[in-house]
Amino acid sequence: MKVIALAGGVGGAKLAHGLSMVLPPDDLSIIVNTGDDFDFLGLYISPDLDTVCYTLADLANPTTGWGQVDESWITFNEISALKGPDWFRLGDKDLATHLIRTAQLIQGQKLSEITKKFCEIWGIKHTIFPMSDDPVRTMVHTKNGNILGFQEYFVHQECKPIVEHFEFRGIEAARPLPQVLDAINNCDIVIIAPSNPWVSIDPILEIPNYRDAISRKPVIAVSPLIGGKAIKGPAAKMYQELGIKPCSSAVANHYKDFLTGFIIDNLDHIELEKIERWRIIALVTDILMKKNQDRLRLAQEVLKFSETILNRSR
Ligand code: FO1
């Protein structure tokens, strides 16, 4: 079964990792959000791409989910001592990724090419694509009229500002990657990881042609919310501020136009009926991924559910 996974952030990386433990390299491609990318201290930072790569390479920091394991912070501490911007923490090993990637981008290499080479070096066998080689920047429009870059909102201002809407700056001009379109057209199923629908998955879907290509395939999603709360990050807070009750069915509703199947947590079993009324096939299970074993178990369940869905449509 050929699978495309859409991912962004720590939750997305965990499920992508689980899928990579089950599927052979040729059967899994992961498309990663780059709307969170930004320039910091002159370096090109691609947080979601790095989180997915580090996680699949078993290099991720298990406590934060982002950055590398066994980091040292010598440069970061010096930056801080020099009164440089220290609200975004870059470890020494992580810095090497940003330095080399920035240098190669300046030389004219594409983000997708650099990612491919890094993956080879890190021993990642499955394919990881940035959603585009062109810049897209998620901007958070807040209730008090400010427009914040995503990392400014997320890290510097700790997701405190009240959100009004999101803008994916540059999205109309961002070209889809031909390799991604091919991979979508040749896949059996698209799996949307338990990532934030508003800021991790929507930017991918908004790249010209992706939503149409994805809509032609069976699509299943895993809820990023359990019992009305986000497993990690500000998804529930965002739903609330946008005037929508944060719950799994609200996520299903978000993807309703093209969703074939939806996976929710046992805690949300009462939402099953509502979701099935939209003709979405639902699976209720334990979706929390605390340990590596949970990633594997959930991935196995997602793939079994995918097979059931594919058999039904045959
Ligand atoms: N998240 C934080 O909350 N604080 C940080 O200082 C921070 C640094 C950081 C460095 C590299 C990297 O790849 C990710 C980093 N993140 C940090 C995580 C990241 O900003 C967010 O998790 C994602 O953008 C949301 O998907």
XYZ file of C-alpha atoms in Angstrom, residues 10-288:
279
model
C 5.734 17.068 16.863
C 2.453 15.062 16.618
C 2.858 14.716 12.878
C 6.461 13.605 13.265
C 5.502 10.912 15.785
C 2.921 9.289 13.511
C 5.234 9.618 10.491
C 7.877 7.812 12.571
C 5.392 5.040 13.426
C 4.451 4.670 9.749
C 8.140 4.475 8.824
C 8.540 1.564 11.267
C 5.851 -0.408 9.402
C 6.028 0.593 5.740
C 8.942 -0.136 3.383
C 10.783 2.998 2.165
C 9.169 2.939 -1.285
C 5.685 2.913 0.209
C 5.842 6.064 2.352
C 6.368 9.706 1.395
C 5.899 12.445 3.954
C 4.953 15.955 2.908
C 5.926 18.503 5.530
C 4.612 21.980 6.277
C 7.121 24.775 5.686
C 4.789 27.635 6.618
C 6.578 27.762 10.014
C 9.940 28.447 8.347
C 11.634 31.737 9.131
C 14.914 33.602 9.129
C 16.644 33.910 12.467
C 20.106 35.428 12.947
C 20.529 35.213 9.178
C 19.823 31.479 9.179
C 17.051 29.665 7.357
C 15.152 27.648 9.987
C 12.646 24.981 8.950
C 11.257 23.714 12.278
C 8.706 21.180 11.033
C 11.021 19.722 8.403
C 13.747 19.303 11.022
C 11.351 17.855 13.590
C 10.172 15.207 11.109
C 13.730 14.418 9.934
C 15.249 14.251 13.430
C 12.360 12.073 14.624
C 12.665 9.572 11.769
C 16.445 9.513 12.212
C 16.060 8.901 15.973
C 17.929 12.137 16.606
C 15.058 14.129 18.153
C 15.104 15.478 21.668
C 12.595 13.233 23.464
C 11.636 15.905 26.015
C 10.824 18.824 23.708
C 10.052 16.847 20.530
C 11.993 19.494 18.538
C 15.749 19.992 18.294
C 18.334 17.246 18.725
C 18.952 14.784 21.541
C 22.065 15.238 23.722
C 22.438 18.858 22.647
C 24.993 21.315 23.977
C 24.116 25.006 24.250
C 27.513 26.738 24.085
C 26.655 29.015 21.133
C 23.170 29.719 22.456
C 24.603 30.800 25.839
C 27.100 33.094 24.078
C 24.315 34.610 21.954
C 22.414 35.263 25.149
C 25.468 36.760 26.894
C 25.977 39.097 23.928
C 22.345 40.221 24.358
C 21.403 38.669 21.034
C 17.885 37.318 20.440
C 17.597 34.273 22.688
C 13.862 33.614 22.569
C 14.383 30.896 19.950
C 16.715 28.270 21.307
C 19.153 26.737 18.862
C 21.388 23.951 20.159
C 24.910 23.488 18.783
C 24.153 20.359 16.744
C 20.913 21.848 15.434
C 22.851 24.991 14.455
C 25.006 22.930 12.099
C 21.836 21.910 10.208
C 20.783 25.551 9.827
C 24.276 26.755 8.866
C 24.766 24.175 6.135
C 21.217 24.434 4.806
C 21.434 28.255 4.684
C 24.795 28.132 2.882
C 23.440 25.642 0.328
C 20.274 27.708 -0.245
C 22.461 30.772 -0.857
C 24.446 28.715 -3.408
C 21.144 28.158 -5.242
C 20.246 24.627 -4.148
C 16.604 23.820 -3.569
C 15.155 23.053 -0.138
C 13.881 19.690 -1.456
C 17.369 18.753 -2.752
C 19.035 19.752 0.507
C 16.421 17.788 2.484
C 17.050 14.713 0.319
C 20.816 14.904 0.962
C 20.375 15.478 4.704
C 18.015 12.485 4.861
C 20.644 10.280 3.198
C 23.278 11.456 5.674
C 20.943 10.881 8.638
C 20.081 7.386 7.364
C 16.427 8.142 6.634
C 15.198 5.678 4.017
C 11.664 7.010 3.505
C 11.026 10.108 1.407
C 10.536 13.467 3.084
C 9.441 16.433 0.979
C 9.056 20.062 2.020
C 5.636 21.141 0.732
C 7.303 23.523 -1.758
C 10.696 24.952 -2.640
C 9.119 28.401 -2.678
C 8.701 30.455 0.480
C 5.366 30.400 2.303
C 5.101 32.190 5.631
C 2.245 31.574 8.036
C 1.228 34.926 9.501
C -1.034 35.104 12.526
C -3.552 37.947 12.447
C -4.512 38.698 16.032
C -7.706 40.163 17.539
C -5.854 43.356 18.491
C -4.852 43.989 14.881
C -1.262 42.708 14.926
C 0.204 40.494 12.237
C 2.795 38.128 13.675
C 5.189 35.722 11.993
C 4.384 32.197 13.151
C 7.474 31.716 15.380
C 7.008 35.176 16.870
C 3.461 34.127 17.817
C 4.272 30.543 18.804
C 7.608 30.761 20.601
C 8.286 34.422 21.433
C 4.748 35.329 22.467
C 3.968 31.787 23.723
C 0.716 31.580 21.712
C -0.790 34.195 24.063
C -2.260 36.596 21.457
C -5.862 35.849 20.474
C -5.974 34.674 16.878
C -8.416 36.073 14.324
C -7.281 34.415 11.145
C -4.217 32.964 9.421
C -2.535 34.090 6.251
C -0.190 31.878 4.257
C 1.908 34.598 2.700
C 3.308 33.614 -0.690
C 0.986 30.627 -1.127
C -0.456 31.703 -4.505
C 3.025 31.893 -6.008
C 4.329 28.746 -4.294
C 4.795 26.038 -6.879
C 3.821 22.469 -6.059
C 6.749 20.049 -6.247
C 6.279 17.799 -9.301
C 7.655 14.856 -7.253
C 4.965 15.489 -4.626
C 2.185 15.605 -7.217
C 3.500 12.350 -8.723
C 3.666 10.734 -5.296
C 0.078 11.804 -4.517
C -1.199 10.620 -7.906
C 0.507 7.238 -7.435
C -0.505 6.625 -3.821
C -3.319 4.424 -2.538
C -4.214 6.588 0.451
C -3.399 9.932 2.062
C -2.997 10.043 5.841
C -3.279 13.365 7.629
C -1.222 13.126 10.813
C -2.463 14.493 14.163
C -1.072 17.951 13.414
C -2.690 21.347 13.864
C -5.279 21.667 11.031
C -5.063 25.477 10.921
C -1.332 26.052 10.796
C 0.301 22.698 9.976
C -2.021 20.995 7.470
C -3.896 23.897 5.822
C -0.679 25.418 4.387
C 0.066 22.093 2.646
C -3.488 21.809 1.305
C -3.363 25.393 0.034
C -0.323 24.875 -2.207
C -1.792 25.113 -5.718
C -3.007 21.705 -7.027
C -2.351 19.707 -3.843
C -5.910 19.839 -2.473
C -7.343 18.702 -5.822
C -4.846 15.854 -6.145
C -5.464 14.760 -2.536
C -9.262 14.970 -2.963
C -9.076 12.353 -5.724
C -7.647 9.812 -3.224
C -9.084 8.162 -0.124
C -8.021 10.367 2.786
C -7.959 9.506 6.465
C -7.019 11.834 9.302
C -6.048 11.303 12.923
C -7.477 13.837 15.370
C -4.946 16.121 17.085
C -7.505 16.725 19.872
C -8.429 14.423 22.748
C -11.293 15.371 25.039
C -11.339 18.892 23.590
C -7.654 19.461 24.364
C -4.683 19.537 22.018
C -2.182 16.750 22.619
C 0.493 19.463 22.168
C 0.414 23.078 21.057
C -2.297 25.697 20.615
C -4.843 23.890 18.361
C -7.643 23.838 20.988
C -6.978 27.468 21.943
C -7.140 28.448 18.265
C -10.488 26.683 17.740
C -11.910 28.496 20.766
C -10.669 31.892 19.615
C -12.020 31.298 16.111
C -15.452 30.682 17.670
C -15.503 26.899 17.176
C -15.856 24.421 20.049
C -12.592 22.472 20.145
C -13.504 18.815 19.685
C -12.621 15.956 17.363
C -15.757 16.435 15.271
C -14.682 20.037 14.611
C -11.471 18.628 13.107
C -13.475 16.159 10.988
C -15.630 19.080 9.877
C -12.479 20.990 8.902
C -11.534 18.228 6.433
C -15.111 17.131 5.648
C -15.039 17.961 1.925
C -12.545 15.213 1.134
C -12.330 12.988 4.227
C -13.018 9.250 3.863
C -12.021 8.090 7.340
C -11.315 9.712 10.701
C -9.624 8.346 13.804
C -10.610 9.672 17.206
C -9.649 8.818 20.761
C -11.648 6.496 23.033
C -12.370 9.538 25.198
C -14.301 11.079 22.294
C -16.452 8.057 21.438
C -19.642 10.128 21.829
C -18.628 12.121 18.749
C -18.713 9.029 16.559
C -22.351 9.377 15.547
C -21.965 13.012 14.517
C -18.901 12.226 12.377
C -20.599 9.232 10.721
C -23.586 11.424 9.837
C -21.208 13.217 7.451
C -20.570 9.843 5.763
C -17.073 9.696 7.209
C -16.013 6.237 8.413
C -14.761 6.609 11.975
C -12.423 4.531 14.120
C -12.270 4.957 17.885
C -8.992 3.954 19.541
C -6.181 5.170 21.782
C -4.466 7.916 19.755
C -2.074 9.234 22.407
